[in-house]
Coordinates of C-alpha atoms and ligand atoms in Angstrom, one line a residue:
M1 CA 39.1 45.5 -19.9
I2 CA 39.0 41.8 -19.4
S3 CA 35.5 40.8 -18.3
T4 CA 35.0 37.5 -16.7
D5 CA 31.7 36.2 -15.4
F6 CA 31.6 33.3 -13.1
Q7 CA 28.2 32.4 -11.8
F8 CA 29.4 30.6 -8.7
M9 CA 32.6 32.1 -7.3
K10 CA 34.4 30.1 -4.7
L11 CA 36.0 31.8 -1.7
S12 CA 39.7 31.2 -0.9
I13 CA 41.2 33.0 2.1
I14 CA 44.9 33.7 2.3
I15 CA 46.3 34.7 5.6
L16 CA 49.8 36.3 5.3
A17 CA 52.0 35.3 8.3
A18 CA 55.5 34.8 6.9
G19 CA 56.9 38.1 8.2
L20 CA 59.5 38.1 11.0
G21 CA 58.1 41.0 13.0
K22 CA 61.4 42.9 13.5
R23 CA 59.9 45.5 15.8
M24 CA 58.8 42.9 18.3
H25 CA 62.5 42.2 19.1
S26 CA 61.6 38.6 19.8
E27 CA 62.8 35.1 19.2
Q28 CA 59.2 34.1 18.4
P29 CA 57.5 34.8 15.1
K30 CA 55.2 37.8 15.6
V31 CA 52.0 35.9 14.8
L32 CA 52.6 33.6 17.8
H33 CA 52.6 36.4 20.3
L34 CA 49.5 36.1 22.5
L35 CA 46.4 38.3 22.7
A36 CA 44.0 37.1 25.5
D37 CA 46.3 34.0 25.8
K38 CA 45.7 33.0 22.2
P39 CA 48.2 33.4 19.3
L40 CA 47.5 36.3 17.0
I41 CA 47.3 34.0 14.0
R42 CA 44.6 31.9 15.8
H43 CA 42.4 34.9 16.2
V44 CA 42.6 35.5 12.4
V45 CA 42.1 31.8 11.6
D46 CA 39.1 31.6 13.9
T47 CA 37.5 34.7 12.2
A48 CA 38.4 33.3 8.7
L49 CA 36.5 30.1 9.5
I50 CA 33.3 32.0 10.4
L51 CA 33.2 32.9 6.7
K52 CA 33.2 29.1 5.7
P53 CA 35.7 29.5 2.9
D54 CA 36.1 26.8 0.3
S55 CA 39.8 26.8 1.1
L56 CA 42.1 28.5 3.6
Y57 CA 45.8 29.1 3.1
V58 CA 48.3 30.3 5.6
V59 CA 51.6 31.6 4.2
Y60 CA 54.3 31.0 6.7
G61 CA 58.0 31.6 6.7
Y62 CA 60.1 32.8 9.6
K63 CA 60.2 29.9 12.1
G64 CA 57.2 28.6 10.2
E65 CA 57.4 25.1 11.8
L66 CA 56.6 26.7 15.2
V67 CA 53.6 28.5 13.7
R68 CA 52.3 25.3 12.2
Q69 CA 52.8 23.4 15.4
A70 CA 51.1 26.0 17.6
I71 CA 48.0 25.6 15.5
T72 CA 47.9 22.0 14.5
E73 CA 49.6 19.9 17.2
P74 CA 47.2 18.1 19.4
N75 CA 48.9 19.2 22.6
S76 CA 49.1 22.9 21.6
Q77 CA 47.0 25.2 23.7
F78 CA 44.4 26.1 21.0
P79 CA 44.3 23.2 18.6
I80 CA 41.8 23.4 15.7
P81 CA 39.7 20.3 15.6
N82 CA 40.5 18.4 12.4
S83 CA 36.8 18.3 11.4
Q84 CA 36.6 22.1 11.4
T85 CA 38.9 22.7 8.5
N86 CA 41.9 21.8 6.5
I87 CA 44.5 24.6 6.6
N88 CA 46.8 24.6 3.6
W89 CA 50.2 25.6 4.7
I90 CA 52.3 27.4 2.1
E91 CA 55.9 28.2 2.7
Q92 CA 57.4 31.5 1.6
A93 CA 61.1 30.6 2.1
Q94 CA 62.3 34.2 1.6
Q95 CA 60.1 37.1 2.6
L96 CA 60.2 39.2 -0.5
G97 CA 57.0 41.1 0.2
T98 CA 53.3 40.8 0.5
G99 CA 52.8 40.4 -3.3
H100 CA 55.4 37.6 -3.4
A101 CA 53.7 35.9 -0.5
V102 CA 50.4 35.8 -2.2
A103 CA 52.1 34.6 -5.4
Q104 CA 53.3 31.5 -3.6
V105 CA 49.6 30.4 -3.1
M106 CA 48.3 31.1 -6.6
P107 CA 49.3 27.8 -8.2
N108 CA 46.8 26.2 -5.8
I109 CA 43.9 28.5 -6.6
A110 CA 41.7 28.1 -9.7
D111 CA 40.5 31.1 -11.7
D112 CA 36.9 30.9 -10.5
N113 CA 37.8 31.9 -7.0
I114 CA 37.4 35.2 -5.1
I115 CA 40.5 35.6 -2.9
L116 CA 40.2 37.3 0.5
V117 CA 43.6 38.4 1.8
L118 CA 44.0 38.8 5.5
C119 CA 47.1 39.5 7.6
G120 CA 48.2 37.3 10.4
D121 CA 49.1 40.3 12.5
V122 CA 45.7 42.0 12.4
P123 CA 44.1 39.9 15.1
L124 CA 40.8 41.6 15.8
I125 CA 39.5 41.9 12.2
N126 CA 35.8 41.4 12.5
S127 CA 33.9 38.8 10.5
T128 CA 30.9 41.1 9.9
I129 CA 32.9 43.6 8.0
L130 CA 34.6 40.8 6.1
Q131 CA 31.1 39.4 5.2
T132 CA 30.1 42.9 3.9
L133 CA 33.3 43.2 1.8
Y134 CA 32.8 39.6 0.4
S135 CA 29.1 40.1 -0.3
Q136 CA 30.0 42.8 -2.8
A137 CA 32.7 40.7 -4.5
D138 CA 32.5 39.3 -8.0
A139 CA 34.8 38.6 -10.9
N140 CA 34.9 42.2 -12.0
H141 CA 35.5 44.1 -8.8
L142 CA 38.4 44.5 -6.4
G143 CA 37.3 45.2 -2.9
M144 CA 39.4 46.7 -0.1
L145 CA 39.1 48.0 3.5
T146 CA 40.4 51.4 4.5
V147 CA 40.4 53.4 7.7
E148 CA 41.1 57.0 8.6
L149 CA 43.8 57.5 11.2
D150 CA 44.9 60.7 12.9
N151 CA 48.4 59.3 12.8
P152 CA 48.7 57.3 9.6
H153 CA 52.5 57.0 9.9
G154 CA 53.7 53.6 8.8
Y155 CA 50.7 52.6 6.8
G156 CA 50.1 52.5 3.0
R157 CA 48.1 55.6 2.0
V158 CA 45.0 55.4 -0.2
V159 CA 45.5 57.8 -3.1
R160 CA 42.3 59.0 -4.8
N161 CA 41.7 61.1 -7.9
V162 CA 39.6 64.3 -8.0
A163 CA 36.5 62.2 -8.5
G164 CA 37.3 60.4 -5.3
E165 CA 38.1 57.1 -7.0
V166 CA 41.0 55.0 -5.7
E167 CA 44.0 55.3 -7.9
C168 CA 46.7 53.5 -6.0
I169 CA 48.3 52.7 -2.6
V170 CA 51.6 54.3 -1.7
E171 CA 53.6 52.9 1.1
E172 CA 54.9 55.2 3.8
K173 CA 58.5 54.8 2.7
D174 CA 57.7 55.6 -0.9
A175 CA 55.2 58.4 -0.3
N176 CA 56.0 62.1 -1.2
V177 CA 55.2 64.9 1.2
N178 CA 51.7 65.4 -0.1
Q179 CA 50.8 61.7 0.0
K180 CA 52.1 61.5 3.6
Q181 CA 49.3 64.0 4.5
I182 CA 46.6 61.5 3.5
K183 CA 44.8 60.1 6.5
E184 CA 43.0 57.3 4.8
V185 CA 45.1 54.1 4.9
N186 CA 45.1 50.6 3.5
V187 CA 44.1 48.0 6.1
G188 CA 45.7 45.2 4.1
V189 CA 42.4 43.3 3.5
Y190 CA 41.2 42.8 0.0
T191 CA 38.8 40.7 -2.1
I192 CA 40.3 40.0 -5.5
P193 CA 39.2 37.8 -8.4
A194 CA 41.8 35.1 -8.8
V195 CA 41.9 35.3 -12.6
H196 CA 43.0 38.9 -12.4
L197 CA 45.2 38.6 -9.4
R198 CA 47.3 35.9 -11.2
R199 CA 47.9 38.3 -14.1
W200 CA 48.7 41.3 -11.9
L201 CA 51.1 39.4 -9.6
A202 CA 53.2 38.4 -12.6
L203 CA 53.6 42.2 -13.4
L204 CA 54.8 43.2 -10.0
N205 CA 58.4 44.5 -9.6
N206 CA 60.4 45.4 -6.5
D207 CA 61.5 48.8 -7.7
N208 CA 60.6 50.6 -4.5
A209 CA 62.1 51.9 -1.3
Q210 CA 62.0 48.5 0.5
G211 CA 63.0 46.4 -2.5
E212 CA 59.9 44.3 -2.0
Y213 CA 57.1 42.9 -4.2
Y214 CA 54.2 44.9 -2.8
L215 CA 50.7 43.4 -3.0
T216 CA 49.4 46.9 -2.8
D217 CA 50.7 47.6 -6.4
I218 CA 47.9 45.5 -7.8
I219 CA 45.5 48.4 -7.1
A220 CA 47.1 50.6 -9.7
L221 CA 47.2 47.6 -12.1
A222 CA 43.4 47.1 -11.5
V223 CA 42.8 50.8 -12.3
Q224 CA 44.8 50.4 -15.5
D225 CA 42.6 47.4 -16.4
N226 CA 39.5 49.5 -15.8
L227 CA 38.3 47.0 -13.1
S228 CA 36.1 48.8 -10.6
I229 CA 37.4 49.1 -7.2
Y230 CA 35.2 49.5 -4.2
S231 CA 36.4 50.4 -0.8
I232 CA 34.7 50.1 2.6
L233 CA 35.8 52.7 5.2
T234 CA 35.8 51.1 8.6
H235 CA 35.4 53.1 11.8
N236 CA 36.8 50.9 14.5
I237 CA 40.6 51.3 14.3
Y238 CA 41.2 48.5 16.8
E239 CA 39.6 46.0 14.5
V240 CA 41.9 46.8 11.6
M241 CA 45.0 47.7 13.6
G242 CA 48.1 45.6 12.9
V243 CA 50.5 44.5 15.6
N244 CA 54.0 45.7 14.7
D245 CA 55.4 46.3 18.2
R246 CA 54.5 45.4 21.8
T247 CA 52.9 48.7 22.6
Q248 CA 50.3 48.0 19.8
L249 CA 49.9 44.5 21.1
A250 CA 49.2 45.9 24.6
S251 CA 46.6 48.4 23.3
L252 CA 44.8 45.7 21.3
E253 CA 44.8 43.5 24.4
R254 CA 43.2 46.3 26.5
Y255 CA 40.6 47.0 23.8
Y256 CA 39.8 43.3 23.5
Q257 CA 39.5 43.0 27.3
T258 CA 37.1 46.0 27.5
Q259 CA 34.9 44.3 24.9
Q260 CA 34.9 41.0 26.8
V261 CA 34.2 42.5 30.2
N262 CA 31.4 44.8 28.7
R263 CA 29.8 41.7 27.3
L264 CA 29.8 40.1 30.8
M265 CA 28.3 43.1 32.5
L266 CA 25.6 43.4 29.8
A267 CA 24.8 39.8 30.5
G268 CA 24.1 40.7 34.2
V269 CA 27.5 40.2 36.0
T270 CA 28.6 42.8 38.5
V271 CA 32.2 43.7 37.9
M272 CA 33.7 45.8 40.6
D273 CA 36.2 47.4 38.3
P274 CA 36.0 46.6 34.6
T275 CA 39.6 47.6 34.1
R276 CA 40.7 45.0 36.6
L277 CA 39.2 41.8 35.2
D278 CA 40.9 39.9 32.3
I279 CA 39.2 37.2 30.3
R280 CA 41.4 34.9 28.3
G281 CA 38.8 32.4 27.1
T282 CA 35.1 32.0 27.2
V283 CA 33.0 32.6 30.3
Q284 CA 29.3 31.6 30.7
T285 CA 27.5 33.1 33.6
G286 CA 24.3 32.7 35.5
R287 CA 22.3 35.5 37.2
D288 CA 23.7 37.9 39.8
V289 CA 27.4 36.7 39.6
S290 CA 29.8 39.2 41.1
I291 CA 33.5 39.5 40.5
D292 CA 35.9 41.6 42.6
V293 CA 39.0 43.3 41.4
N294 CA 42.2 41.7 39.9
V295 CA 40.6 38.5 38.7
I296 CA 41.8 36.5 35.7
L297 CA 39.5 34.0 34.0
E298 CA 41.2 31.7 31.5
G299 CA 40.0 28.9 29.2
E300 CA 36.5 27.6 29.4
I301 CA 34.6 28.7 32.5
T302 CA 31.1 28.4 33.7
L303 CA 29.8 30.4 36.7
G304 CA 26.4 29.5 38.1
D305 CA 23.8 31.8 39.7
R306 CA 25.0 34.1 42.5
V307 CA 28.7 32.9 42.3
K308 CA 30.9 35.4 44.1
I309 CA 34.6 35.7 43.2
G310 CA 36.8 37.6 45.6
P311 CA 39.7 39.8 44.7
H312 CA 43.1 38.6 43.3
T313 CA 42.0 35.2 42.0
V314 CA 43.0 33.3 38.9
I315 CA 40.6 30.6 37.6
R316 CA 41.4 28.5 34.5
H317 CA 39.0 25.9 33.1
A318 CA 36.4 25.5 35.7
K319 CA 32.7 24.6 36.2
I320 CA 31.4 26.4 39.2
A321 CA 27.9 25.8 40.4
N322 CA 25.3 28.1 42.0
D323 CA 26.0 30.0 45.2
V324 CA 29.7 29.2 45.3
E325 CA 31.8 31.7 47.1
I326 CA 35.5 32.1 46.2
L327 CA 37.3 34.3 48.7
S328 CA 40.4 36.3 47.8
H329 CA 43.7 35.0 46.5
C330 CA 42.8 31.7 45.1
V331 CA 44.4 29.8 42.2
I332 CA 42.0 27.3 40.6
E333 CA 42.6 25.2 37.6
N334 CA 40.7 22.4 35.9
V335 CA 38.1 21.8 38.6
V336 CA 34.4 21.2 39.1
I337 CA 33.0 23.0 42.2
G338 CA 29.5 22.0 43.3
A339 CA 26.7 24.3 44.6
G340 CA 27.3 26.2 47.8
C341 CA 31.0 25.5 48.3
R342 CA 33.2 28.0 50.0
I343 CA 36.8 28.3 48.8
G344 CA 39.7 30.3 50.2
P345 CA 41.0 32.8 51.0
F346 CA 44.4 31.6 49.8
A347 CA 43.4 28.2 48.5
R348 CA 44.9 26.3 45.5
L349 CA 42.7 23.8 43.6
R350 CA 44.8 21.9 41.1
P351 CA 43.6 19.9 38.1
D352 CA 41.1 17.1 38.3
T353 CA 39.6 18.1 41.6
V354 CA 35.9 17.6 41.9
L355 CA 34.0 19.1 44.9
A356 CA 30.4 18.1 45.6
E357 CA 28.1 20.5 47.3
Q358 CA 28.7 22.6 50.4
V359 CA 32.3 21.7 50.7
H360 CA 34.6 24.2 52.5
V361 CA 38.2 24.6 51.5
G362 CA 40.0 27.1 53.6
N363 CA 43.3 29.0 53.7
F364 CA 46.6 27.5 52.6
V365 CA 44.9 24.3 51.5
E366 CA 46.1 22.6 48.3
L367 CA 43.9 20.0 46.6
K368 CA 45.0 17.9 43.6
K369 CA 43.3 15.1 41.6
S370 CA 40.9 14.6 44.5
T371 CA 37.1 14.2 44.9
V372 CA 35.4 15.5 48.0
A373 CA 31.8 14.6 48.7
N374 CA 29.0 16.7 50.2
G375 CA 29.6 18.9 53.2
S376 CA 33.2 18.0 54.0
K377 CA 35.6 20.6 55.4
I378 CA 39.3 21.1 54.8
N379 CA 39.8 24.4 56.4
H380 CA 43.4 25.0 57.2
L381 CA 46.9 24.3 55.9
S382 CA 46.5 20.9 54.3
Y383 CA 47.6 19.0 51.2
V384 CA 45.1 16.5 49.8
G385 CA 46.2 14.8 46.6
D386 CA 45.1 11.7 44.7
S387 CA 42.4 11.2 47.3
K388 CA 38.8 10.3 47.6
V389 CA 37.2 12.1 50.5
G390 CA 33.6 11.0 51.6
S391 CA 30.8 13.2 52.8
G392 CA 30.7 15.0 56.2
V393 CA 34.5 14.5 56.7
N394 CA 36.5 17.0 58.8
I395 CA 40.1 17.2 57.9
G396 CA 42.1 19.1 60.6
A397 CA 44.7 21.7 60.2
G398 CA 48.0 20.6 58.7
T399 CA 46.9 17.2 57.4
I400 CA 49.0 15.9 54.6
T401 CA 48.3 13.0 52.3
C402 CA 51.8 11.5 51.5
N403 CA 50.8 10.5 48.0
Y404 CA 54.2 10.2 46.4
D405 CA 56.9 7.6 47.4
G406 CA 59.5 9.2 45.2
A407 CA 58.6 7.0 42.2
N408 CA 54.8 6.5 42.1
K409 CA 51.6 8.2 43.3
H410 CA 49.2 6.4 45.6
K411 CA 45.6 6.9 46.6
T412 CA 44.2 7.9 50.0
I413 CA 40.6 7.1 50.8
I414 CA 38.8 8.9 53.6
E415 CA 35.3 7.5 54.1
D416 CA 32.2 9.4 55.2
R417 CA 32.1 11.2 58.6
A418 CA 35.8 10.5 59.3
F419 CA 37.6 13.0 61.5
I420 CA 41.3 13.6 60.9
G421 CA 43.1 15.3 63.8
S422 CA 45.4 18.1 63.1
N423 CA 49.0 17.5 61.9
T424 CA 48.3 14.0 60.6
Q425 CA 50.2 12.4 57.8
L426 CA 48.3 9.8 55.8
V427 CA 50.9 7.7 54.0
A428 CA 49.3 6.4 50.8
P429 CA 48.0 3.9 49.8
V430 CA 45.9 4.0 52.9
K431 CA 42.2 4.1 53.9
V432 CA 40.5 5.7 56.8
G433 CA 37.1 4.0 57.5
A434 CA 33.7 5.6 57.8
G435 CA 33.3 7.4 61.1
A436 CA 36.9 6.8 62.1
T437 CA 38.7 9.3 64.3
I438 CA 42.5 9.9 63.8
G439 CA 44.3 11.4 66.8
A440 CA 46.2 14.6 66.2
G441 CA 49.8 14.2 65.2
S442 CA 49.5 10.7 63.8
T443 CA 51.4 9.2 61.0
I444 CA 49.0 6.7 59.5
T445 CA 50.5 3.9 57.4
I446 CA 48.0 1.1 57.9
N447 CA 44.3 1.3 57.1
A448 CA 42.3 2.8 60.1
P449 CA 39.1 0.9 60.9
P450 CA 35.7 2.6 60.9
D451 CA 34.1 4.1 64.0
A452 CA 37.2 3.7 66.1
L453 CA 40.0 6.0 67.4
T454 CA 43.4 5.4 65.8
Y455 CA 46.5 7.3 66.7
T456 CA 50.3 6.9 66.6
R457 CA 51.4 9.3 69.2
S458 CA 54.4 8.5 71.4
P459 CA 53.5 8.9 75.1
Q460 CA 54.1 12.3 76.6
K461 CA 57.0 12.7 79.0
T462 CA 58.1 15.5 81.3
I463 CA 61.8 16.0 82.4
A464 CA 61.5 18.1 85.5
D465 CA 65.1 19.3 86.0
W466 CA 65.7 20.0 82.3
Q467 CA 68.3 22.7 81.6
R468 CA 68.3 24.7 78.4
P469 CA 71.7 24.8 76.6
C470 CA 73.7 27.9 77.1
K471 CA 75.6 29.9 74.5
K472 CA 79.4 29.0 74.3
K473 CA 81.6 32.0 75.3
Ligands
UD1_1 C1 51.1 46.4 4.8 C2 50.6 47.1 3.5 C3 50.2 48.5 3.9 C4 49.1 48.5 4.9 C5 49.5 47.6 6.1 C6 48.3 47.4 7.0 C7 52.0 46.1 1.7 C8 53.1 46.4 0.8 N1 51.7 47.1 2.6 O1 52.2 47.1 5.3 O2 49.7 49.2 2.7 O3 48.8 49.8 5.3 O4 50.0 46.3 5.7 O5 48.7 46.8 8.2 O6 51.3 45.1 1.6 N2 54.2 39.1 5.0 C9 54.5 37.9 4.4 N3 55.5 37.8 3.6 C10 56.3 38.9 3.2 C11 56.0 40.1 3.8 C12 54.9 40.2 4.7 O7 53.8 36.9 4.7 O8 57.2 38.7 2.4 C13 53.0 39.2 5.9 C14 53.4 39.7 7.3 O9 53.7 38.5 8.1 C15 52.2 40.4 7.8 C16 51.6 40.9 6.5 O10 52.2 40.2 5.4 O11 51.3 39.5 8.4 C17 51.8 42.4 6.3 O12 53.2 42.6 6.2 P1 54.0 43.8 6.9 O13 55.4 43.7 6.6 O14 53.6 43.9 8.3 O15 53.4 45.0 6.0 P2 53.2 46.5 6.5 O16 54.5 47.2 6.3 O17 52.5 46.6 7.8
CA2 CA1 52.0 45.1 9.5

C-alpha cells in the first residue's frame, strides 16, 4: 500500500459535463436543459461553490462553447459573478468515458489535492451530503456516495464482499445476472486523493461493453492497493438522481417545486394548491401572503405583508410592497409595485414600470417603462409606455400613449390630478399639465396647459335623411 500523508489537503472539484445526452433527443447539450428555469449545470456549479473549493473544473465537450457561454457570458440568464469564482474549463474533445474525462483535468491538479467528482447531470445533489463525504476524506481514503433503488436499471452496481466491503462497481451493460439483482447503485460522486487517482487513471482500459474508460474502475484498483473505501448511503433518491431523459427531468422538476413551495408555506404563505405554484427563482415573503392556483414566480421576487396573488398569474423579477392585490390573469415583469396597489384582472406590467402607492391598474391595461405616482388610476383598456404619470391622475378607458414614431421612442408626461377622457391618443413627446382635462376622443399632439379643458373633437353633425347602403343583387 502506498501511504501518503498530507497535512493540509486542498479541495479540487471536477464537474463532468462533456456527455451528449443521447436520450434527451435534443439539439442542446443535456446540461443546458433547464430545471426551475436554470441550466442543470448551474445547479451543480452553485452547489459546488458552497463547498468553497480551492479550484473548480468543468469538463465540457459536446457543443461545449454553448455550455461555457450559458454560464459565463454577462447577458446569459444566470451569470456567475466573476468575484465568486474562477471556473477552469477543460475540453474533452472526444467523449471516451468518465475516466477519460477526469484524466483531462489531472495535469492541472497537484498531488496534495482531494478531488471531488460531480456530474453535471445530477442537478439536485445536496451540499450537506457532499460536506459529510468531504469531511471524511484524506490521502488514504476513497469516498463514494451510494443509494438503494427499487429499480436500479441503468446504474452502476456496488459489488460488496461477504464482509460487506466495497469490491468494485459494475456497469449495467457489463453486469451478470446476479449483479443486476443488486439494488445499491453508484451515484457517481467520489472523493479521491489526487496522488492515487493519477496512478489509477493511467491503468484504465476500455475493455468493456461500451468501449469506454470508466471512472468506476478505479474502485477495484483502490481495493487492489489496499486503500480504504468508505461509502455513504443516501436516502433521498431525487438528490442523487441523474437526468438522462425528459421524464427524469420532469420528475426532478416536480420534486424541486414541492420543496420550494413547502419552504414558502412553512414561512407562513397560504398556497391554495401546492401542486399549482411554480417557483423558478428566489421568493422573499412577508406575513400572511396568499397565492391562488396556477401562479408562476420567476427570478428574484419580494412580496410584502398581506400581498394577495390571484389565479393564473406570472410574475418575474418584482418588488411588491404590503397590501398589494394582484387579481387573476396578470403578467408582470421587472416592476416595483408600491403599497396598496390593485392590479388586474388581465393587466400586463412590462419592464421598468414603477408604481407608487394605491395605484389601480385594471383590465386590459399595458404599462411599459413608466412611473405612476400615488393614487392614480388606469382602469380599462389602455397602453401607457415611456411615461411619467403624476399623482391623483385618472386615465380613461382606451387611452393610448403613442410613444413610437416608427424610429424612436418619446416620452409622455401627465402631471398631477390630470383627467384623460376615454379614447384619447397622446402623441409623444407631449405633456399634459397639472389638473388639465382632456376631452374624450382627442388626439393630443401639442402640450395641454394645466387646469384647462383641451380637446380635439370635430363638431357633431346629424344627417336627417341618411339612407343605409343596400346589398347589391
Ligand atoms: C455513470 C456511472 C455509473 C453511475 C451513474 C450515476 C461510469 C462509467 N458510470 O453512468 O456507475 O451509476 O453515472 O448517474 O462512470 N461524461 C463526460 N465525458 C464522457 C462521458 C461522460 O464528461 O466521456 C459526463 C456526462 O456528461 C455526465 C457524467 O459524465 O455528466 C456521467 O456520464 P453518463 O454517460 O451519464 O454515465 P452513466 O451511464 O449515467
Ligand atoms: Ca448519467
